[in-house]
Short mmCIF file of C-alpha atoms and ligand atoms in Angstrom, two decimals:
data_model
loop_
_atom_site.label_atom_id
_atom_site.label_comp_id
_atom_site.label_asym_id
_atom_site.label_seq_id
_atom_site.Cartn_x
_atom_site.Cartn_y
_atom_site.Cartn_z
CA MET A 1026 -19.43 -15.00 30.40
CA LYS A 1027 -18.80 -18.68 29.61
CA VAL A 1028 -20.84 -20.83 31.99
CA LEU A 1029 -20.83 -24.63 32.14
CA LEU A 1030 -23.85 -26.25 33.78
CA THR A 1031 -23.75 -29.79 35.11
CA GLY A 1032 -27.27 -31.23 35.19
CA GLY A 1033 -28.35 -28.43 32.86
CA ALA A 1034 -31.08 -30.60 31.28
CA GLY A 1035 -32.88 -31.10 34.61
CA TYR A 1036 -35.80 -29.16 36.03
CA ILE A 1037 -33.93 -26.24 37.60
CA GLY A 1038 -30.96 -26.52 35.23
CA SER A 1039 -33.07 -26.14 32.08
CA HIS A 1040 -34.78 -22.99 33.37
CA THR A 1041 -31.39 -21.58 34.40
CA THR A 1042 -29.84 -22.46 31.01
CA LEU A 1043 -32.65 -20.51 29.34
CA ALA A 1044 -32.19 -17.52 31.68
CA LEU A 1045 -28.42 -17.47 31.05
CA LEU A 1046 -28.88 -17.60 27.27
CA ARG A 1047 -31.43 -14.80 27.42
CA ALA A 1048 -29.00 -12.76 29.53
CA GLY A 1049 -26.41 -13.14 26.76
CA HIS A 1050 -24.07 -15.69 28.35
CA ASP A 1051 -22.43 -18.58 26.48
CA VAL A 1052 -23.37 -21.90 27.97
CA PHE A 1053 -22.37 -25.55 27.78
CA VAL A 1054 -24.46 -28.33 29.34
CA VAL A 1055 -23.08 -31.55 30.80
CA ASP A 1056 -25.70 -34.16 31.69
CA ASN A 1057 -25.87 -37.95 31.58
CA HIS A 1058 -29.70 -37.79 31.36
CA ARG A 1059 -30.17 -40.14 34.26
CA ASN A 1060 -33.16 -38.02 35.26
CA SER A 1061 -33.82 -35.88 32.18
CA SER A 1062 -34.47 -36.04 28.48
CA PRO A 1063 -32.14 -34.63 25.79
CA VAL A 1064 -35.31 -33.17 24.20
CA VAL A 1065 -35.15 -30.45 26.87
CA LEU A 1066 -32.07 -28.94 25.30
CA ASP A 1067 -33.70 -28.48 21.90
CA ARG A 1068 -36.66 -26.81 23.57
CA VAL A 1069 -34.30 -24.42 25.36
CA ARG A 1070 -32.55 -23.71 22.05
CA ALA A 1071 -35.90 -22.93 20.41
CA LEU A 1072 -37.12 -20.75 23.27
CA SER A 1073 -33.91 -18.73 23.45
CA GLY A 1074 -33.28 -18.62 19.70
CA ARG A 1075 -29.66 -19.53 20.47
CA ASP A 1076 -27.51 -22.60 20.05
CA PHE A 1077 -25.18 -24.00 22.69
CA GLY A 1078 -23.00 -27.04 23.24
CA ALA A 1079 -23.93 -30.08 25.27
CA ALA A 1080 -22.24 -33.38 26.14
CA GLU A 1081 -23.64 -36.59 27.58
CA ILE A 1082 -21.11 -37.11 30.36
CA ASP A 1083 -21.37 -38.63 33.82
CA ILE A 1084 -19.85 -36.21 36.34
CA CYS A 1085 -18.23 -39.22 38.02
CA ASP A 1086 -16.22 -39.83 34.83
CA ALA A 1087 -13.32 -37.60 35.86
CA GLY A 1088 -11.41 -37.99 32.59
CA ALA A 1089 -14.32 -37.10 30.29
CA LEU A 1090 -15.34 -34.20 32.52
CA ALA A 1091 -11.80 -32.81 32.62
CA ALA A 1092 -11.50 -33.01 28.82
CA CYS A 1093 -14.83 -31.23 28.45
CA LEU A 1094 -13.91 -28.38 30.79
CA ALA A 1095 -10.46 -28.07 29.22
CA ALA A 1096 -12.09 -27.62 25.81
CA PHE A 1097 -14.85 -25.17 26.87
CA ARG A 1098 -12.78 -23.27 29.49
CA PRO A 1099 -15.70 -21.86 31.50
CA ASP A 1100 -15.44 -18.72 33.63
CA CYS A 1101 -17.86 -20.33 36.07
CA VAL A 1102 -19.51 -23.70 36.64
CA ILE A 1103 -23.06 -24.07 37.98
CA HIS A 1104 -23.33 -27.52 39.52
CA PHE A 1105 -26.87 -28.95 39.47
CA ALA A 1106 -26.11 -32.59 38.63
CA GLY A 1107 -26.93 -35.06 41.33
CA LEU A 1108 -29.50 -37.35 42.88
CA LYS A 1109 -32.27 -35.64 44.82
CA ALA A 1110 -34.93 -37.99 46.21
CA VAL A 1111 -34.88 -37.94 49.99
CA ALA A 1112 -36.68 -41.25 50.54
CA GLU A 1113 -34.58 -43.07 47.91
CA SER A 1114 -31.39 -41.78 49.55
CA ILE A 1115 -31.96 -43.99 52.59
CA PRO A 1116 -31.71 -47.41 50.87
CA GLU A 1117 -29.40 -45.98 48.17
CA ALA A 1118 -27.15 -44.01 50.54
CA VAL A 1119 -23.81 -45.09 49.06
CA GLU A 1120 -24.99 -44.30 45.52
CA TYR A 1121 -26.00 -40.82 46.74
CA TYR A 1122 -22.54 -40.24 48.23
CA ARG A 1123 -20.87 -41.59 45.07
CA VAL A 1124 -22.75 -39.28 42.71
CA ASN A 1125 -23.30 -36.19 44.84
CA VAL A 1126 -20.02 -36.12 46.77
CA GLY A 1127 -17.78 -38.15 44.42
CA GLY A 1128 -19.14 -36.33 41.36
CA THR A 1129 -18.42 -32.96 42.96
CA ILE A 1130 -14.83 -33.99 43.71
CA SER A 1131 -14.23 -35.00 40.10
CA LEU A 1132 -15.80 -31.67 39.04
CA LEU A 1133 -13.50 -29.63 41.31
CA GLN A 1134 -10.48 -31.52 39.96
CA ALA A 1135 -11.61 -30.87 36.39
CA MET A 1136 -12.11 -27.18 37.23
CA ASP A 1137 -8.56 -26.98 38.62
CA LEU A 1138 -7.13 -28.47 35.44
CA ALA A 1139 -9.12 -26.00 33.35
CA GLU A 1140 -8.17 -23.12 35.69
CA CYS A 1141 -11.82 -22.36 36.43
CA ARG A 1142 -12.08 -20.77 39.87
CA LYS A 1143 -15.76 -19.95 40.31
CA LEU A 1144 -18.52 -22.33 41.30
CA ILE A 1145 -22.23 -22.04 42.06
CA PHE A 1146 -23.59 -25.11 43.84
CA SER A 1147 -27.20 -26.34 44.15
CA SER A 1148 -27.67 -26.95 47.84
CA SER A 1149 -30.93 -27.41 49.69
CA ALA A 1150 -32.95 -26.12 52.62
CA THR A 1151 -33.07 -29.75 53.71
CA ILE A 1152 -29.67 -29.26 55.39
CA TYR A 1153 -31.21 -27.04 58.09
CA GLY A 1154 -31.97 -28.60 61.44
CA THR A 1155 -35.54 -28.23 62.57
CA ALA A 1156 -35.08 -28.10 66.34
CA LEU A 1157 -35.43 -24.29 66.17
CA PRO A 1158 -38.43 -22.74 64.41
CA PRO A 1159 -38.30 -21.06 60.96
CA PRO A 1160 -37.56 -18.73 59.29
CA PHE A 1161 -34.17 -20.29 58.62
CA ALA A 1162 -31.34 -17.79 58.08
CA GLU A 1163 -28.07 -18.99 56.55
CA ASP A 1164 -26.46 -19.30 60.00
CA HIS A 1165 -29.24 -21.57 61.25
CA PRO A 1166 -27.78 -24.86 62.59
CA ILE A 1167 -26.99 -27.40 59.87
CA ALA A 1168 -28.43 -30.80 60.83
CA PRO A 1169 -29.62 -32.79 57.81
CA SER A 1170 -31.84 -35.76 58.59
CA SER A 1171 -31.33 -37.91 55.47
CA PRO A 1172 -28.36 -39.23 53.48
CA TYR A 1173 -29.41 -36.86 50.66
CA GLY A 1174 -29.26 -33.88 53.02
CA ARG A 1175 -25.91 -35.05 54.36
CA THR A 1176 -24.45 -35.19 50.83
CA LYS A 1177 -25.48 -31.54 50.39
CA ALA A 1178 -23.97 -30.46 53.72
CA GLN A 1179 -20.76 -32.37 52.95
CA VAL A 1180 -20.44 -30.85 49.48
CA GLU A 1181 -20.91 -27.36 50.98
CA GLN A 1182 -17.96 -28.12 53.29
CA ILE A 1183 -15.80 -29.55 50.49
CA VAL A 1184 -16.47 -26.54 48.27
CA THR A 1185 -15.69 -24.16 51.13
CA ASP A 1186 -12.37 -25.94 51.73
CA TRP A 1187 -11.64 -25.88 47.97
CA VAL A 1188 -12.15 -22.09 47.96
CA ALA A 1189 -9.83 -21.65 50.95
CA ALA A 1190 -7.12 -23.86 49.43
CA ALA A 1191 -5.97 -21.38 46.76
CA ASP A 1192 -6.20 -17.70 45.81
CA HIS A 1193 -8.85 -16.23 43.52
CA ARG A 1194 -11.41 -18.98 44.03
CA GLY A 1195 -15.01 -18.15 44.89
CA ALA A 1196 -18.21 -20.11 45.43
CA VAL A 1197 -21.89 -19.50 46.05
CA LEU A 1198 -23.89 -22.20 47.80
CA LEU A 1199 -27.55 -21.75 46.90
CA ARG A 1200 -29.97 -23.33 49.34
CA TYR A 1201 -33.21 -23.79 47.43
CA PHE A 1202 -36.48 -24.06 49.32
CA ASN A 1203 -39.38 -25.67 47.39
CA PRO A 1204 -39.11 -25.03 43.64
CA VAL A 1205 -42.44 -25.06 41.75
CA GLY A 1206 -43.90 -23.90 38.43
CA ALA A 1207 -42.55 -23.80 34.90
CA ASP A 1208 -41.55 -21.43 32.15
CA PRO A 1209 -44.71 -19.59 31.02
CA SER A 1210 -44.26 -20.97 27.48
CA GLY A 1211 -45.26 -24.42 28.72
CA GLN A 1212 -42.30 -25.82 26.74
CA ILE A 1213 -40.11 -26.80 29.70
CA GLY A 1214 -41.10 -27.93 33.18
CA GLU A 1215 -40.72 -30.58 35.84
CA ASP A 1216 -40.98 -34.13 34.50
CA PRO A 1217 -40.74 -36.54 37.42
CA ARG A 1218 -40.36 -40.24 36.69
CA GLY A 1219 -42.76 -42.63 38.34
CA ILE A 1220 -44.98 -41.49 41.20
CA PRO A 1221 -44.08 -37.92 42.18
CA ASN A 1222 -42.76 -37.42 45.72
CA ASN A 1223 -43.35 -33.68 45.79
CA LEU A 1224 -46.61 -31.84 46.27
CA MET A 1225 -46.93 -29.76 43.09
CA PRO A 1226 -46.16 -32.48 40.53
CA TYR A 1227 -48.59 -34.75 42.36
CA VAL A 1228 -51.31 -32.09 42.27
CA LEU A 1229 -50.73 -31.63 38.52
CA GLN A 1230 -51.08 -35.36 37.87
CA VAL A 1231 -54.29 -35.55 39.90
CA VAL A 1232 -55.80 -32.68 37.95
CA ALA A 1233 -54.62 -34.26 34.69
CA GLY A 1234 -56.42 -37.48 35.65
CA ARG A 1235 -53.26 -39.57 35.99
CA ARG A 1236 -53.72 -40.03 39.76
CA GLU A 1237 -56.97 -40.42 41.63
CA GLU A 1238 -56.50 -38.03 44.53
CA LEU A 1239 -53.89 -36.16 46.50
CA LEU A 1240 -53.16 -37.46 49.97
CA VAL A 1241 -52.63 -34.49 52.28
CA PHE A 1242 -50.03 -35.65 54.78
CA GLY A 1243 -51.21 -34.43 58.17
CA ASP A 1244 -53.53 -31.74 59.48
CA ASP A 1245 -52.25 -31.52 63.04
CA TYR A 1246 -49.05 -29.51 62.62
CA ASP A 1247 -48.49 -26.26 64.48
CA THR A 1248 -49.29 -24.20 61.37
CA PRO A 1249 -52.17 -21.80 60.56
CA ASP A 1250 -54.48 -24.63 59.38
CA GLY A 1251 -52.63 -27.72 60.61
CA SER A 1252 -51.30 -28.84 57.20
CA GLY A 1253 -47.58 -28.69 56.37
CA GLU A 1254 -46.12 -25.27 55.62
CA ARG A 1255 -43.38 -24.64 53.02
CA ASP A 1256 -41.70 -21.82 51.14
CA TYR A 1257 -42.61 -22.38 47.47
CA ILE A 1258 -40.34 -20.57 45.04
CA HIS A 1259 -41.18 -20.18 41.34
CA VAL A 1260 -38.51 -21.90 39.23
CA VAL A 1261 -38.28 -18.79 37.03
CA ASP A 1262 -37.35 -16.75 40.12
CA LEU A 1263 -34.87 -19.45 41.04
CA ALA A 1264 -33.29 -19.25 37.58
CA ARG A 1265 -32.96 -15.46 38.01
CA GLY A 1266 -31.31 -16.11 41.35
CA HIS A 1267 -28.51 -17.94 39.53
CA ILE A 1268 -27.91 -14.92 37.29
CA ALA A 1269 -27.57 -12.76 40.41
CA ALA A 1270 -25.30 -15.39 41.97
CA LEU A 1271 -23.13 -15.41 38.84
CA ASP A 1272 -22.54 -11.65 39.07
CA TYR A 1273 -21.70 -12.06 42.75
CA VAL A 1274 -19.39 -15.06 42.48
CA MET A 1275 -17.21 -13.44 39.84
CA THR A 1276 -16.26 -10.72 42.34
CA THR A 1277 -15.86 -12.80 45.50
CA GLU A 1278 -12.92 -14.81 46.79
CA ALA A 1279 -14.89 -16.54 49.50
CA SER A 1280 -17.56 -19.20 49.84
CA ALA A 1281 -20.97 -17.78 50.68
CA ALA A 1282 -24.33 -19.49 51.28
CA PHE A 1283 -27.66 -17.93 50.26
CA ASN A 1284 -31.22 -19.03 50.73
CA LEU A 1285 -33.40 -18.85 47.64
CA GLY A 1286 -37.00 -18.73 48.80
CA THR A 1287 -39.79 -16.19 49.11
CA GLY A 1288 -39.73 -15.76 52.88
CA ARG A 1289 -43.43 -16.69 53.00
CA GLY A 1290 -44.78 -19.94 54.37
CA VAL A 1291 -47.77 -21.52 52.61
CA THR A 1292 -49.71 -24.52 53.87
CA VAL A 1293 -50.80 -27.49 51.75
CA ARG A 1294 -54.42 -26.38 52.04
CA GLU A 1295 -53.46 -22.88 50.89
CA VAL A 1296 -51.59 -24.37 47.92
CA LEU A 1297 -54.75 -26.26 46.93
CA ARG A 1298 -56.93 -23.14 47.29
CA THR A 1299 -54.48 -21.05 45.26
CA PHE A 1300 -54.20 -23.74 42.58
CA GLU A 1301 -57.96 -24.06 42.25
CA ALA A 1302 -58.48 -20.28 42.10
CA ALA A 1303 -55.68 -19.81 39.53
CA THR A 1304 -56.62 -22.66 37.20
CA GLY A 1305 -60.34 -23.19 37.81
CA CYS A 1306 -59.61 -26.91 38.35
CA THR A 1307 -60.66 -28.92 41.39
CA VAL A 1308 -57.98 -30.96 43.16
CA ALA A 1309 -59.43 -34.18 44.58
CA HIS A 1310 -57.78 -34.75 47.95
CA ARG A 1311 -58.06 -36.55 51.26
CA ILE A 1312 -56.42 -35.87 54.60
CA VAL A 1313 -54.29 -38.75 55.90
CA GLY A 1314 -51.64 -39.09 58.63
CA ARG A 1315 -48.28 -37.37 58.62
CA ARG A 1316 -45.58 -38.54 56.19
CA PRO A 1317 -42.65 -40.03 58.13
CA GLY A 1318 -39.71 -37.63 58.25
CA ASP A 1319 -41.77 -34.51 57.41
CA VAL A 1320 -41.40 -31.29 59.34
CA GLY A 1321 -44.35 -29.00 60.07
CA SER A 1322 -42.83 -25.84 58.70
CA SER A 1323 -39.86 -24.77 56.56
CA VAL A 1324 -39.56 -21.12 55.52
CA ALA A 1325 -36.56 -19.09 54.35
CA ASP A 1326 -35.13 -15.92 55.79
CA VAL A 1327 -34.35 -14.14 52.53
CA ALA A 1328 -32.67 -10.98 53.82
CA LYS A 1329 -29.11 -12.02 52.88
CA ALA A 1330 -29.94 -12.74 49.22
CA ALA A 1331 -31.75 -9.40 48.98
CA ARG A 1332 -28.86 -7.52 50.57
CA LEU A 1333 -25.87 -9.12 48.81
CA LEU A 1334 -27.27 -10.58 45.58
CA GLY A 1335 -29.88 -7.87 45.02
CA TRP A 1336 -32.33 -10.71 44.34
CA CYS A 1337 -35.80 -11.41 45.63
CA ALA A 1338 -38.67 -13.53 44.40
CA GLN A 1339 -41.13 -11.71 42.13
CA GLU A 1340 -43.53 -14.35 40.88
CA THR A 1341 -46.57 -15.40 42.90
CA LEU A 1342 -47.68 -18.88 43.89
CA ALA A 1343 -50.67 -18.37 41.57
CA ASP A 1344 -48.20 -17.74 38.70
CA ALA A 1345 -46.43 -20.98 39.60
CA CYS A 1346 -49.70 -22.95 39.68
CA LEU A 1347 -50.81 -21.55 36.35
CA SER A 1348 -47.49 -22.13 34.60
CA GLY A 1349 -47.22 -25.62 36.09
CA TRP A 1350 -50.70 -26.46 34.82
CA ASN A 1351 -49.89 -24.97 31.42
CA TRP A 1352 -46.80 -27.23 31.20
CA GLN A 1353 -48.75 -30.31 32.32
CA ARG A 1354 -51.61 -29.71 29.87
CA ARG A 1355 -49.30 -29.20 26.89
CA ASN A 1356 -47.07 -32.15 27.83
CA PRO A 1357 -49.26 -34.82 29.40
CA ASP A 1358 -46.40 -37.34 29.01
CA GLY A 1359 -43.68 -34.92 30.01
CA TYR A 1360 -40.83 -34.98 27.50
CA GLY A 1361 -41.91 -38.31 26.10
CA PRO A 1362 -43.11 -41.83 26.73
CA HIS A 1363 -39.51 -43.04 27.27
CA ASP A 1364 -39.85 -41.39 30.67
CA ARG A 1365 -41.93 -44.07 32.24
P1 LIG B 834 -33.20 -32.93 38.21
O1 LIG B 834 -33.10 -34.36 38.57
O2 LIG B 834 -34.33 -32.50 37.35
O3 LIG B 834 -31.84 -32.43 37.55
C1 LIG B 834 -30.60 -33.01 37.84
C2 LIG B 834 -29.91 -33.30 36.52
O4 LIG B 834 -28.64 -33.91 36.80
C3 LIG B 834 -30.68 -34.27 35.64
O5 LIG B 834 -30.79 -33.75 34.33
C4 LIG B 834 -29.86 -35.55 35.67
O6 LIG B 834 -29.97 -36.30 34.48
C5 LIG B 834 -28.48 -35.02 35.91
N1 LIG B 834 -27.57 -35.96 36.55
C6 LIG B 834 -27.83 -36.78 37.61
N2 LIG B 834 -26.74 -37.51 37.88
C7 LIG B 834 -25.79 -37.16 36.99
C8 LIG B 834 -24.45 -37.57 36.76
N3 LIG B 834 -23.86 -38.52 37.50
N4 LIG B 834 -23.75 -36.99 35.75
C9 LIG B 834 -24.34 -36.04 34.99
N5 LIG B 834 -25.60 -35.62 35.15
C10 LIG B 834 -26.31 -36.17 36.14
O7 LIG B 834 -33.20 -32.12 39.59
P2 LIG B 834 -33.52 -30.59 39.88
O8 LIG B 834 -34.79 -30.52 40.60
O9 LIG B 834 -33.33 -29.77 38.66
O10 LIG B 834 -32.38 -30.28 40.93
C11 LIG B 834 -31.13 -29.74 40.54
C12 LIG B 834 -30.23 -29.64 41.76
O11 LIG B 834 -30.89 -28.86 42.76
C13 LIG B 834 -29.93 -30.98 42.41
O12 LIG B 834 -28.58 -30.97 42.85
C14 LIG B 834 -30.86 -31.02 43.60
O13 LIG B 834 -30.35 -31.81 44.65
C15 LIG B 834 -30.93 -29.56 43.98
N6 LIG B 834 -32.18 -29.22 44.69
C16 LIG B 834 -33.39 -29.49 44.10
C17 LIG B 834 -34.55 -29.20 44.79
C18 LIG B 834 -35.90 -29.51 44.17
O14 LIG B 834 -36.88 -29.55 44.91
N7 LIG B 834 -36.03 -29.71 42.88
C19 LIG B 834 -34.51 -28.62 46.05
C20 LIG B 834 -33.27 -28.34 46.62
C21 LIG B 834 -32.10 -28.65 45.92
C1 LIG B 835 -39.02 -32.52 50.08
C2 LIG B 835 -37.77 -33.09 50.63
C3 LIG B 835 -36.70 -32.00 50.72
C4 LIG B 835 -36.53 -31.28 49.41
C5 LIG B 835 -37.89 -30.73 49.00
C6 LIG B 835 -37.86 -29.96 47.74
C7 LIG B 835 -38.59 -34.87 52.12
C8 LIG B 835 -38.69 -35.34 53.54
N1 LIG B 835 -38.01 -33.66 51.93
O1 LIG B 835 -39.45 -31.64 51.01
O2 LIG B 835 -35.48 -32.53 51.13
O3 LIG B 835 -35.59 -30.24 49.55
O4 LIG B 835 -38.79 -31.84 48.87
O5 LIG B 835 -37.74 -30.80 46.66
O6 LIG B 835 -38.96 -35.57 51.20
N2 LIG B 835 -47.43 -33.23 50.69
C9 LIG B 835 -48.69 -33.81 50.76
N3 LIG B 835 -49.01 -34.78 49.87
C10 LIG B 835 -48.14 -35.21 48.90
C11 LIG B 835 -46.85 -34.60 48.83
C12 LIG B 835 -46.53 -33.63 49.74
O7 LIG B 835 -49.49 -33.45 51.62
O8 LIG B 835 -48.48 -36.12 48.12
C13 LIG B 835 -47.10 -32.17 51.65
C14 LIG B 835 -45.91 -32.50 52.54
O9 LIG B 835 -46.32 -33.17 53.70
C15 LIG B 835 -45.36 -31.10 52.81
C16 LIG B 835 -45.68 -30.32 51.53
O10 LIG B 835 -46.73 -31.04 50.90
O11 LIG B 835 -46.03 -30.48 53.88
C17 LIG B 835 -44.50 -30.23 50.57
O12 LIG B 835 -44.01 -31.54 50.34
P1 LIG B 835 -42.86 -31.83 49.24
O13 LIG B 835 -43.20 -31.19 47.96
O14 LIG B 835 -42.61 -33.30 49.25
O15 LIG B 835 -41.59 -31.04 49.80
P2 LIG B 835 -40.88 -31.11 51.23
O16 LIG B 835 -41.56 -32.01 52.15
O17 LIG B 835 -40.64 -29.72 51.68
#
């Protein structure tokens, strides 16, 4: 199959590009490298032993995107490109709508011109409302609490309307929970710019000596040990989830949402214990107050993905800790000093 990935040089996109190449698909990557390095693509080429095309294009540049799709003529597009920092999306709300919503509209128009009718979209568990307790099934109320989350919910709606607007279109909306870990090679991984917002990259930088200590945000939640509980999904499992979604989307003429998680909630303290046991490293940390906007618990109901995609997570959190640490150790500056 010919698959075009927007944002294919990013954290999840690079692991998915590798998985697609290994599964024998032909890929093309579109990325403007706003949050990634072009070095990633050469590493994916080396790991897969295969070459593929790539273009430095902004998804908001409708003309360039349309020309690119018209030339490659993909059977399916996987749409990762976008802005993803929840806190930043509050002061930068309009920029988030421009890139995430506007960029998706120019992508759908480019797909129409290239007669590409299948789309897989990177959505997020952050769209679920938290008034009702987890696990969150796909029909859980949608009530995002940040501009970022609202862009994801809006794009889901736009894509669903795009599917309904003409025959033979199909879409899969993948709602990721908390992606962690790296390819076991240690050649590709998460390379956040500046101070990491998310738990695992922060832990890795503390252990690497780049940050003094982890601040554990809250120990008074209604969770087994009071610290925040999340559903951490290994990025390699996530990449496999896209292969399953690709098989599914090619045979559907509807728009369907799927959670990609493990179905298991893990607290921050449990993450630290697992990390220390897996790597033998100590994570310096201190308990502080809750982070504004955080929820106590977010865990996926994964039954639908198992039933319809035939997919479920296989890697353990210990695997994710070990592979994340392997990536961090081999690449102390990520993909290069230009990053910071
Ligand atoms: P990432 O930032 O590593 O990857 C996104 C890629 O898109 C980057 O390579 C970036 O350069 C590119 N990009 C950004 N704006 C672009 C534009 N205008 N034109 C072209 N390329 C552009 O992020 P990620 O963690 O790999 O996330 C991928 C997708 O998954 C995003 O849509 C994100 O919202 C979604 N998601 C991520 C998480 C997570 O925790 N990582 C969770 C839920 C959903
Ligand atoms: C964040 C985003 C969410 C996004 C998700 C995955 C917010 C409010 N939500 O969620 O939209 O989908 O990332 O990328 O930002 N923690 C600490 N110390 C830290 C960092 C985190 O204790 O330095 C705790 C948090 O309080 C939480 C857990 O670790 O309990 C996970 O945090 P994080 O990795 O930021 O993910 P989310 O909060 O789930």
